[in-house]
Short mmCIF file of C-alpha atoms and ligand atoms in Angstrom, two decimals:
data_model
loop_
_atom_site.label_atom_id
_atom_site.label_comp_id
_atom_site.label_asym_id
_atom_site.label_seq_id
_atom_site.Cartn_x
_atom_site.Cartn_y
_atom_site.Cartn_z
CA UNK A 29 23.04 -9.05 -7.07
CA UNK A 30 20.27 -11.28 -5.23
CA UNK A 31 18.37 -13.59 -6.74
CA UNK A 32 15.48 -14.91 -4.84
CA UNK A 33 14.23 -18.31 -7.01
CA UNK A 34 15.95 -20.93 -9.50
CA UNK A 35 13.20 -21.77 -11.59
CA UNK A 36 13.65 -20.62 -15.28
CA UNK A 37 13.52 -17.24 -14.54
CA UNK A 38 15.19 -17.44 -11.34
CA UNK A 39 18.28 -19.70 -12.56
CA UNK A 40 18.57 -18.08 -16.14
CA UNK A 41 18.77 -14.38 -14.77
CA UNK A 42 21.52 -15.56 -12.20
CA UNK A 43 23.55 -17.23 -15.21
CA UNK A 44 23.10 -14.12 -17.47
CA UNK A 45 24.56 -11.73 -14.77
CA UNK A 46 26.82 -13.80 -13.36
CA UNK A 47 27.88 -14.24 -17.37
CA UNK A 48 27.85 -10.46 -17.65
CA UNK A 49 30.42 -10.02 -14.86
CA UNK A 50 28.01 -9.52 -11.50
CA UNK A 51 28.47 -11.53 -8.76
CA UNK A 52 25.48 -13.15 -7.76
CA UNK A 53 23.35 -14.35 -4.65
CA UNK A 54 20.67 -17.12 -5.85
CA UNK A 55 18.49 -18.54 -3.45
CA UNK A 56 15.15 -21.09 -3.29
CA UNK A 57 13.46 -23.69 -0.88
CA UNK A 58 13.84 -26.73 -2.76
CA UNK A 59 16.83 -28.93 -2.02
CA UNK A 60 18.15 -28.26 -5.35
CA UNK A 61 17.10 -25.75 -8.58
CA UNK A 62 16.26 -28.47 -9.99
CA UNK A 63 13.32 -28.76 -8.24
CA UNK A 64 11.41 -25.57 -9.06
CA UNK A 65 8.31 -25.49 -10.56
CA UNK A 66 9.25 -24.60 -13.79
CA UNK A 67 9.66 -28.45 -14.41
CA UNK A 68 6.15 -29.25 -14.58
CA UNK A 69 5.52 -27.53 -17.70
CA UNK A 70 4.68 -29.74 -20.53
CA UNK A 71 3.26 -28.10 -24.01
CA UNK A 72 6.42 -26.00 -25.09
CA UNK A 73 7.74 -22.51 -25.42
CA UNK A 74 6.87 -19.64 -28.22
CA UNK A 75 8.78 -17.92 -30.45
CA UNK A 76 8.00 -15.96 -33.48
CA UNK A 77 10.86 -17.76 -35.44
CA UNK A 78 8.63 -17.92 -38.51
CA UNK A 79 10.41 -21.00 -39.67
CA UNK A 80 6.98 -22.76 -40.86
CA UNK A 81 6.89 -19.55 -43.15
CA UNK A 82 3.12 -19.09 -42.11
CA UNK A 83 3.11 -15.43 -41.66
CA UNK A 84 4.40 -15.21 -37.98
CA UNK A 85 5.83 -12.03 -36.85
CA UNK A 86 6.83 -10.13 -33.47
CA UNK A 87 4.05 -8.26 -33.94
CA UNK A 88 1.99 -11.05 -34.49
CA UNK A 89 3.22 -13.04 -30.91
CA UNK A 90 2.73 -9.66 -29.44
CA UNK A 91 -0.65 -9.37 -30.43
CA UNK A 92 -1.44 -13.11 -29.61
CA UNK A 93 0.11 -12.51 -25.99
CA UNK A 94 -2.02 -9.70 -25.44
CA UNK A 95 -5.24 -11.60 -26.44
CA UNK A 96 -4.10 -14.60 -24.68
CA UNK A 97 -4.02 -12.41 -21.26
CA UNK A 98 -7.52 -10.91 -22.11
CA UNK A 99 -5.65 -7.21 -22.96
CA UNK A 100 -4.53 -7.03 -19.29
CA UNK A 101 -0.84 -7.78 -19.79
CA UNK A 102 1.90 -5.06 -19.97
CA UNK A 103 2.16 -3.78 -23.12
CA UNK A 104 5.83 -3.05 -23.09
CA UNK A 105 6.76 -5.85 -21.58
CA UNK A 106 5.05 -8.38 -23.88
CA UNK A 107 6.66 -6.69 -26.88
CA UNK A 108 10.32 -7.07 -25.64
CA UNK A 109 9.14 -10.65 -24.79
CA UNK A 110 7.97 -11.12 -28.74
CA UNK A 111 11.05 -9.49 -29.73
CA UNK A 112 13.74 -11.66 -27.82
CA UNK A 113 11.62 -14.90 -27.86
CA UNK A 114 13.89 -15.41 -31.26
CA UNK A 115 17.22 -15.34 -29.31
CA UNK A 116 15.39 -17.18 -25.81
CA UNK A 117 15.64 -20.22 -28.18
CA UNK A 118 18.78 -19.96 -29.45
CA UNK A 119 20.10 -19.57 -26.03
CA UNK A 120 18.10 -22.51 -24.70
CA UNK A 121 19.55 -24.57 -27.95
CA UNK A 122 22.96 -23.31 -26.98
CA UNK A 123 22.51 -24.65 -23.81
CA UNK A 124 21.65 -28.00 -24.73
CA UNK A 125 17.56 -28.48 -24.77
CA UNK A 126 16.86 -31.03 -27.00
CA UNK A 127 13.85 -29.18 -28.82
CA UNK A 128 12.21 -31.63 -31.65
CA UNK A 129 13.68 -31.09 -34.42
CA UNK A 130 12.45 -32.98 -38.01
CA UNK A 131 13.87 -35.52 -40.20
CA UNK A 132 15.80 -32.82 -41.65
CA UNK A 133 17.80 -31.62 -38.14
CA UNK A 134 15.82 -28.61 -37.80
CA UNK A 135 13.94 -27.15 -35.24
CA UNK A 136 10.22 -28.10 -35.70
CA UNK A 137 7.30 -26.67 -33.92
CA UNK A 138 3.40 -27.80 -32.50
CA UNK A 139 0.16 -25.29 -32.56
CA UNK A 140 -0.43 -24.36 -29.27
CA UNK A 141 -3.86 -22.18 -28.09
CA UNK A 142 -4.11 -18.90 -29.08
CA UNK A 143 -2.47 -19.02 -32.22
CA UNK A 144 -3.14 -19.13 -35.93
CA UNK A 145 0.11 -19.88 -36.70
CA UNK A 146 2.45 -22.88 -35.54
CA UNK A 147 5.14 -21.54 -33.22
CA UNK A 148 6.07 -23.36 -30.52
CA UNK A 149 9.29 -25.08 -29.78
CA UNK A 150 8.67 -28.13 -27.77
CA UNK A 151 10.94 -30.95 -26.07
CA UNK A 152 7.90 -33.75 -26.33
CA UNK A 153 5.36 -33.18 -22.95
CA UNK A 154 8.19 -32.37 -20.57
CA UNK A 155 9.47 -28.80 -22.50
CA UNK A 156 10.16 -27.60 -18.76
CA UNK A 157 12.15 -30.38 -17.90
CA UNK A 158 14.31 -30.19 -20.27
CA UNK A 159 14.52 -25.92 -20.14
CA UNK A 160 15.28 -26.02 -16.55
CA UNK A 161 17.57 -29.02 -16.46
CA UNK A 162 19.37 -26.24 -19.44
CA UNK A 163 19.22 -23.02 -16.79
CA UNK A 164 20.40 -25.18 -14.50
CA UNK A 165 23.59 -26.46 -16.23
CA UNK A 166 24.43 -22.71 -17.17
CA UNK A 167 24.09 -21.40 -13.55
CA UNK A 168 25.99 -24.39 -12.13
CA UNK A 169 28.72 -23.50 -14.70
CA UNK A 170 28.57 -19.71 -12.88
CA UNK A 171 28.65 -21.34 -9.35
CA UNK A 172 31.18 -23.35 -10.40
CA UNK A 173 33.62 -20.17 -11.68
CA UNK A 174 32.67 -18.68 -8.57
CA UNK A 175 30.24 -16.05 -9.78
CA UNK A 176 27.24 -16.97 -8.25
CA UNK A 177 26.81 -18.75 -4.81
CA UNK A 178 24.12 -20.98 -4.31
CA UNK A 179 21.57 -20.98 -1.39
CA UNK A 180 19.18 -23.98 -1.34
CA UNK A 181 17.06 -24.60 1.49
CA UNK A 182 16.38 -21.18 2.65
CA UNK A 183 13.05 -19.06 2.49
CA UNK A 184 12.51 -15.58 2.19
CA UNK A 185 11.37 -13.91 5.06
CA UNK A 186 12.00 -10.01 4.11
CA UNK A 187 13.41 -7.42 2.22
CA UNK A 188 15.68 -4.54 3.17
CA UNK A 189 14.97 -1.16 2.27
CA UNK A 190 17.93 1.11 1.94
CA UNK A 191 16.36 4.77 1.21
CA UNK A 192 13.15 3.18 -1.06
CA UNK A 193 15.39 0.54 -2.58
CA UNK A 194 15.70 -2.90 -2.46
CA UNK A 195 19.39 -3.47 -0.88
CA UNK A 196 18.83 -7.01 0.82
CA UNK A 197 16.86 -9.81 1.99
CA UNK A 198 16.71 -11.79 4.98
CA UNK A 199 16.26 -15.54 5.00
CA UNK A 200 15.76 -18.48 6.75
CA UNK A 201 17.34 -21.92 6.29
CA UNK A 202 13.93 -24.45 6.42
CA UNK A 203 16.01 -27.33 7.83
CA UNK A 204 17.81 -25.62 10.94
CA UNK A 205 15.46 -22.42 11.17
CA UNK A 206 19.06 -20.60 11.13
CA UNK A 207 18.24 -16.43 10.19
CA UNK A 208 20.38 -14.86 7.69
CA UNK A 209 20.65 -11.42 6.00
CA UNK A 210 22.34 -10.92 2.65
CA UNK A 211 23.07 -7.27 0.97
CA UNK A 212 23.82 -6.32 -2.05
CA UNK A 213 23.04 -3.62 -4.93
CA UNK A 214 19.51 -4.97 -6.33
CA UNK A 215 17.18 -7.68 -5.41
CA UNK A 216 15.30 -9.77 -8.07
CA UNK A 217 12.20 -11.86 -6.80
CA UNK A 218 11.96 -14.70 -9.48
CA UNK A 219 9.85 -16.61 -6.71
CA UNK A 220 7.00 -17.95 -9.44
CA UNK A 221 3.50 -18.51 -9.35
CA UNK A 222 0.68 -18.85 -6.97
CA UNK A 223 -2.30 -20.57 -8.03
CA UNK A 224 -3.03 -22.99 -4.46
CA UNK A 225 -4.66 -19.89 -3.93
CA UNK A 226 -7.59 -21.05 -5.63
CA UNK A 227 -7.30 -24.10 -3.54
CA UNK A 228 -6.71 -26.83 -6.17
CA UNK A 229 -4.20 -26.36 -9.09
CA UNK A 230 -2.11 -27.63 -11.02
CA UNK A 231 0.64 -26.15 -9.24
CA UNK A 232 2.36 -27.40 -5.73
CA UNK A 233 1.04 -26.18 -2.50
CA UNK A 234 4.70 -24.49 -2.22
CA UNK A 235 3.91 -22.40 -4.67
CA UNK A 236 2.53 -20.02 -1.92
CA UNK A 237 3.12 -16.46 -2.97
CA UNK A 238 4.44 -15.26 0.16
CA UNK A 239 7.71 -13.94 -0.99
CA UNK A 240 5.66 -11.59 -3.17
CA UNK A 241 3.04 -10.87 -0.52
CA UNK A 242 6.25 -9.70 1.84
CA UNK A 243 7.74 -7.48 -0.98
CA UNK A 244 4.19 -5.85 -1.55
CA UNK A 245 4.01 -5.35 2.39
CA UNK A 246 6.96 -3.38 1.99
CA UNK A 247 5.96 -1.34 -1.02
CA UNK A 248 6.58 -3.38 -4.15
CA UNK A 249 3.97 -3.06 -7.42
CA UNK A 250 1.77 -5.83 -7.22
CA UNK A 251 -0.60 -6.11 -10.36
CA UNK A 252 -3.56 -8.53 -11.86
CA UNK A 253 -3.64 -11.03 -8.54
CA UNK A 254 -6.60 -11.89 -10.15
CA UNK A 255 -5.48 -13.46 -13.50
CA UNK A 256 -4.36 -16.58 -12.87
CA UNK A 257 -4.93 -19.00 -15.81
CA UNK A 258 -7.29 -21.96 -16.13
CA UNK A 259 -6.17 -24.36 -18.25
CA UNK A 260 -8.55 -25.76 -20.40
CA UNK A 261 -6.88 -29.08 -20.20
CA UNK A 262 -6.51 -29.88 -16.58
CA UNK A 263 -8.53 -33.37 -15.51
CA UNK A 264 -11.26 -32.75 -13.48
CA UNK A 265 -10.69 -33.27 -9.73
CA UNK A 266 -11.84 -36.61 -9.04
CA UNK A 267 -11.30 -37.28 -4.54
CA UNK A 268 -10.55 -35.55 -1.65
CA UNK A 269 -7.33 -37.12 -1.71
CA UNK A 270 -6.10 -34.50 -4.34
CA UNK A 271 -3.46 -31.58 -3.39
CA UNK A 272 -2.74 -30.80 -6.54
CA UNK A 273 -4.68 -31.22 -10.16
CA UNK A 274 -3.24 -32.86 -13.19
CA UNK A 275 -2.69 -31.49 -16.84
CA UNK A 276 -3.08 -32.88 -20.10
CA UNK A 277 -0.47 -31.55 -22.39
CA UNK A 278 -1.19 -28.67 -24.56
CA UNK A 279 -0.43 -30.75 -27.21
CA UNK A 280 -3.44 -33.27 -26.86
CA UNK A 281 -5.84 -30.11 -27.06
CA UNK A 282 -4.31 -29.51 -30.82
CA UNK A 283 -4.98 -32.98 -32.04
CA UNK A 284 -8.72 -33.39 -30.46
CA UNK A 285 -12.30 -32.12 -30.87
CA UNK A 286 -14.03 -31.13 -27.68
CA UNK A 287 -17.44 -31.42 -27.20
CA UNK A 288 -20.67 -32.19 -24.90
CA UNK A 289 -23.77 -33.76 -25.85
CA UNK A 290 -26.65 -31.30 -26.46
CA UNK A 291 -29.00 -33.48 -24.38
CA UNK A 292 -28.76 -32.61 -20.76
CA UNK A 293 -28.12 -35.91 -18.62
CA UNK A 294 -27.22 -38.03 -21.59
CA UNK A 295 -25.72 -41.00 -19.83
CA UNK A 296 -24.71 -42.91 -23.03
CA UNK A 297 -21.21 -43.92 -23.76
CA UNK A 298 -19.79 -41.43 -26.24
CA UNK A 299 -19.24 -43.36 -29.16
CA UNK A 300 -22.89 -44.08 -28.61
CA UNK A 301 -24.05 -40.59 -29.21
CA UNK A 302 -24.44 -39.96 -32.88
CA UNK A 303 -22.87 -36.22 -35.11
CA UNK A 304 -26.00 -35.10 -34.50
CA UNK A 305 -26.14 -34.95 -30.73
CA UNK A 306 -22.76 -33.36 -30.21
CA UNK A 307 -22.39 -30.00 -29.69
CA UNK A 308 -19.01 -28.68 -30.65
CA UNK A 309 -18.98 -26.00 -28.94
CA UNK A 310 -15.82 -24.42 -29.52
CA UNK A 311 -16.02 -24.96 -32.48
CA UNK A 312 -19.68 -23.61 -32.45
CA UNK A 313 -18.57 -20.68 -30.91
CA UNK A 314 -14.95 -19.77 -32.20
CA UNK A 315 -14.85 -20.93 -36.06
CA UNK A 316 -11.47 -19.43 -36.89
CA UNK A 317 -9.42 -20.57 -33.68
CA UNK A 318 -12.19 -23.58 -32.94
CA UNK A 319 -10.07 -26.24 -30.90
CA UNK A 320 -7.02 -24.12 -29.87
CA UNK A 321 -9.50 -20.49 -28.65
CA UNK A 322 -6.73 -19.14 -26.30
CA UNK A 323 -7.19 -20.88 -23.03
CA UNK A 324 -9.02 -18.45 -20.92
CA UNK A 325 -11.68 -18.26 -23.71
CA UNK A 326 -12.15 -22.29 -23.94
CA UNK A 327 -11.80 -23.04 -20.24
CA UNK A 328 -14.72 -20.57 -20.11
CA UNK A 329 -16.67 -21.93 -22.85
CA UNK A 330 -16.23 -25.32 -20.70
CA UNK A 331 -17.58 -23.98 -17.62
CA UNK A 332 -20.54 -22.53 -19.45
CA UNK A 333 -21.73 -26.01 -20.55
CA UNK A 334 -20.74 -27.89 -17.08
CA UNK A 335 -23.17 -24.83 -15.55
CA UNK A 336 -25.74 -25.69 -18.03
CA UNK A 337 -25.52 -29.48 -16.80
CA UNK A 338 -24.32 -30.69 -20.22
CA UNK A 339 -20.90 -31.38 -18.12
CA UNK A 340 -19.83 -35.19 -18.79
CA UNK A 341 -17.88 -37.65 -16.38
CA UNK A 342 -18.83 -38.97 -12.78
CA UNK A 343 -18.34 -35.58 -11.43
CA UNK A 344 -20.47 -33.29 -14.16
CA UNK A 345 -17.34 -31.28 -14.61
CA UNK A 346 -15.81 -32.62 -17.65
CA UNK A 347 -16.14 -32.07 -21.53
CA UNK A 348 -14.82 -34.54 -24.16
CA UNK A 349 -12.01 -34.43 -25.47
CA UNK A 350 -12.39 -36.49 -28.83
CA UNK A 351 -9.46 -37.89 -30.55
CA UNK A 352 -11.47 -40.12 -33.25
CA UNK A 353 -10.16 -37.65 -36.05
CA UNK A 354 -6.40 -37.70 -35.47
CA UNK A 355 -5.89 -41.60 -34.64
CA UNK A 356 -7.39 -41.83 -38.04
CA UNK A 357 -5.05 -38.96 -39.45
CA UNK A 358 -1.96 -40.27 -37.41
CA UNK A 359 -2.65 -43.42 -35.74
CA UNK A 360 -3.01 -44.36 -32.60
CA UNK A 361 0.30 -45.06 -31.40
CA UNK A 362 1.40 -41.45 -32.17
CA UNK A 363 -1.95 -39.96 -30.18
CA UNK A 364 -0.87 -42.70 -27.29
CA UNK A 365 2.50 -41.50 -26.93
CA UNK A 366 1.59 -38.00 -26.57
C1 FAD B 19 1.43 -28.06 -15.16
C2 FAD B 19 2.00 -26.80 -15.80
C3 FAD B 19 2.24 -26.76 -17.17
C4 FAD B 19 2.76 -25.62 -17.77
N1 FAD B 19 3.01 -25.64 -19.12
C5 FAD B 19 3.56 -24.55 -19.71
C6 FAD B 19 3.89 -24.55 -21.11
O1 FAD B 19 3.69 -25.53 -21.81
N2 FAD B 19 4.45 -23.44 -21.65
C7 FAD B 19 4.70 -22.31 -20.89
O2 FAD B 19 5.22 -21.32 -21.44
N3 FAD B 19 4.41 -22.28 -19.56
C8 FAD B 19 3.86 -23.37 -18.96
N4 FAD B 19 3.56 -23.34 -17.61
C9 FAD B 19 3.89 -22.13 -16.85
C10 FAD B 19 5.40 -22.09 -16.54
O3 FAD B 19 5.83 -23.37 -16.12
C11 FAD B 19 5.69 -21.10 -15.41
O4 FAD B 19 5.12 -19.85 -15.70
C12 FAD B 19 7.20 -20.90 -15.24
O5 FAD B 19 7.89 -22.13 -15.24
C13 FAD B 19 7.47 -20.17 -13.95
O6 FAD B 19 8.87 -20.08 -13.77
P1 FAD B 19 9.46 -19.28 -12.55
O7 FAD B 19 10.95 -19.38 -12.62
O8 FAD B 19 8.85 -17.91 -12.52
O9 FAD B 19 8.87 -20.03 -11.24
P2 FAD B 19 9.22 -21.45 -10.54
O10 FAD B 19 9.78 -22.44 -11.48
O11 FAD B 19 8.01 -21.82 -9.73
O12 FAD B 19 10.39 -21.08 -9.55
C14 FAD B 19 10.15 -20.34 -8.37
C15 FAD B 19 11.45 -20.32 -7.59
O13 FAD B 19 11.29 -19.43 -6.49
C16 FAD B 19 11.65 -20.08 -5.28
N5 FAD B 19 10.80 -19.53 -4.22
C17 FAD B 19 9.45 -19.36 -4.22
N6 FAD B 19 9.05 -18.82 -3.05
C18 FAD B 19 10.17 -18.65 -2.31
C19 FAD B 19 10.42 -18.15 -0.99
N7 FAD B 19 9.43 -17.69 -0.21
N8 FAD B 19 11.70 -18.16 -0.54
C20 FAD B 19 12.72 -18.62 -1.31
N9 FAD B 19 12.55 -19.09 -2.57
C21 FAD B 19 11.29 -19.10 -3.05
C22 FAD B 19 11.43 -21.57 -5.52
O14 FAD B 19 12.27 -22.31 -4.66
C23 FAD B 19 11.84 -21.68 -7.00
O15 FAD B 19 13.24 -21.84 -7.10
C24 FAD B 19 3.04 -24.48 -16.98
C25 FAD B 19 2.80 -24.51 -15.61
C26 FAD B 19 2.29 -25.65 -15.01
C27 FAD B 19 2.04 -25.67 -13.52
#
């Protein structure tokens, strides 16, 4: 098997075949699997464990999913994701992720967008990190028994078609420019996102979509280019010395109240500007999700009022994010540390 890509999908489907008795092909760019993308991610991972015993079901992260990807997603494909999201974190526990876990020693879990219900298994605001530092210590344990052989440092420059099928790929080592061509009896592109598309995100310029562009040249499915999410938590850009945009956990956006001030221009300091001049908006608009509307629906809502010129911040393109409420709830040292 080839596997083009060691992020968490990338190095977790090599480990799982290579486990199953395949033997495996797994190439990226980086100078190590460690180094995929998949590291950025902060907020945390969902399951429908139903371990807070507040009603969560597969049915119920299905039907959150599907929201959550304004009805566009697959709906097969989301189901089987709600149905082995269960055993995804009892793999990633088996293979070491230290997920938060309470007082108690067992798992605990955050609210996360999109959700009534509090599902998501997080290792504090580096859940990646920790996942892929996990896929990555169960494919090294493959390359290590042989199974798979590891290819870092080359880039995929094309796919061989055997009779309609995927049979190989040709690649190119990015240090010594050295061609290569690799067979074998399917090809999995695990190759990631591609968001730099949209010029400034909050993912690396590398994250350039070409290996998908070349397997669509040569007749692969490509679906929904346009649905790339916009977080409603990524800071503003603030120079022309950005490449990439920052994100504030997921987590923050639980614990805070976002809001503009209903005046248009209002240049005061926000703890200057009373209840009464703050429109919630969110929760204005959304009273049964308020803060955590899935995050197409509030990064929307947020663009609505920067349009409107309500936008706060030197650049007009940020909304508060107001954290009075929680540092009283849990102090501020826990709201710093997040
Ligand atoms: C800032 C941020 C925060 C996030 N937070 C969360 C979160 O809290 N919860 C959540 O569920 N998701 C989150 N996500 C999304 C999540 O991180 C990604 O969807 C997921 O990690 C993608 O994994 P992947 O394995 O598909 O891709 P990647 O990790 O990007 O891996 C892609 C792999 O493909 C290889 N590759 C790419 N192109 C080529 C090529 N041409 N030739 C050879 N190899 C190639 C790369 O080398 C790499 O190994 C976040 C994303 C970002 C950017």
């Amino acid at each position: 098997m080839i596997v083009v890509g060691s992020g968490l999908a990338g190095a977790s489907a090599s480990a799982t075949l290579a486990e199953l008795g395949y033997k495996v092909k797994c190439f990226c760019y980086q100078d190590s699997p460690r180094r995929a993308h998949s590291i950025a991610a902060q907020g945390g991972i969902n399951a429908a464990k139903n371990y807070q015993n507040d009603g969560d079901s597969v049915h119920r992260l299905f039907y959150d999913t599907i929201k959550g990807g304004d009805f566009r997603a697959r709906e097969a494909n989301v189901h089987r994701l709600a149905e082995i999201s269960r055993n995804i974190i009892d793999q990633c526990v088996a293979q070491g992720v230290p997920f938060a876990r309470e007082y108690s020693g067992y798992l605990t879990n955050r609210s996360f967008g999109g959700a009534q219900v509090s599902r998501t298994f997080y290792a504090r605001g580096q859940t990646g990190q920790q996942l892929l530092l996990g896929a990555y210590q169960a494919l090294s344990r493959q390359i290590g028994l042989g199974n798979v052989q590891m290819f870092p440092r080359t880039e995929f420059q094309d796919l061989v078609l055997v009779d309609g099928h995927a049979k190989g790929v040709i690649m190119r080592h990015v240090t010594t420019g050295e061609l290569s061509r690799h067979s074998a009896d399917a090809v999995i592109l695990a190759t990631g996102g591609y968001c730099p598309v949209f010029y400034l995100s909050t993912n690396a310029v590398g994250c350039n979509v070409t290996a998908t562009y070349r397997a669509h040249k040569k007749g692969a499915t490509f679906a929904n280019p346009c649905y790339t999410q916009i977080h409603p938590t990524c800071i503003p850009v603030s120079g022309d010395h950005q490449s990439k945009l920052t994100l504030m956990s997921e987590s923050l956006r639980n614990d805070g109240r976002v809001w503009v001030p209903k005046q248009k221009g209002d240049q005061r300091k926000p703890w200057d500007i009373p209840e009464a001049e703050r429109d919630y908006f969110l929760e204005r608009k959304y009273p049964s999700f308020g803060n955590l509307a899935p995050r197409d629906i509030a990064s929307r809502a947020a663009k609505e009022a920067c349009d409107a010129g309500l936008g706060v911040g030197p650049t007009g393109y940020g909304v508060f994010l107001d954290f009075a409420d929680s540092i009283q709830r849990m102090g501020e040292h826990s709201v710093k540390e997040k």
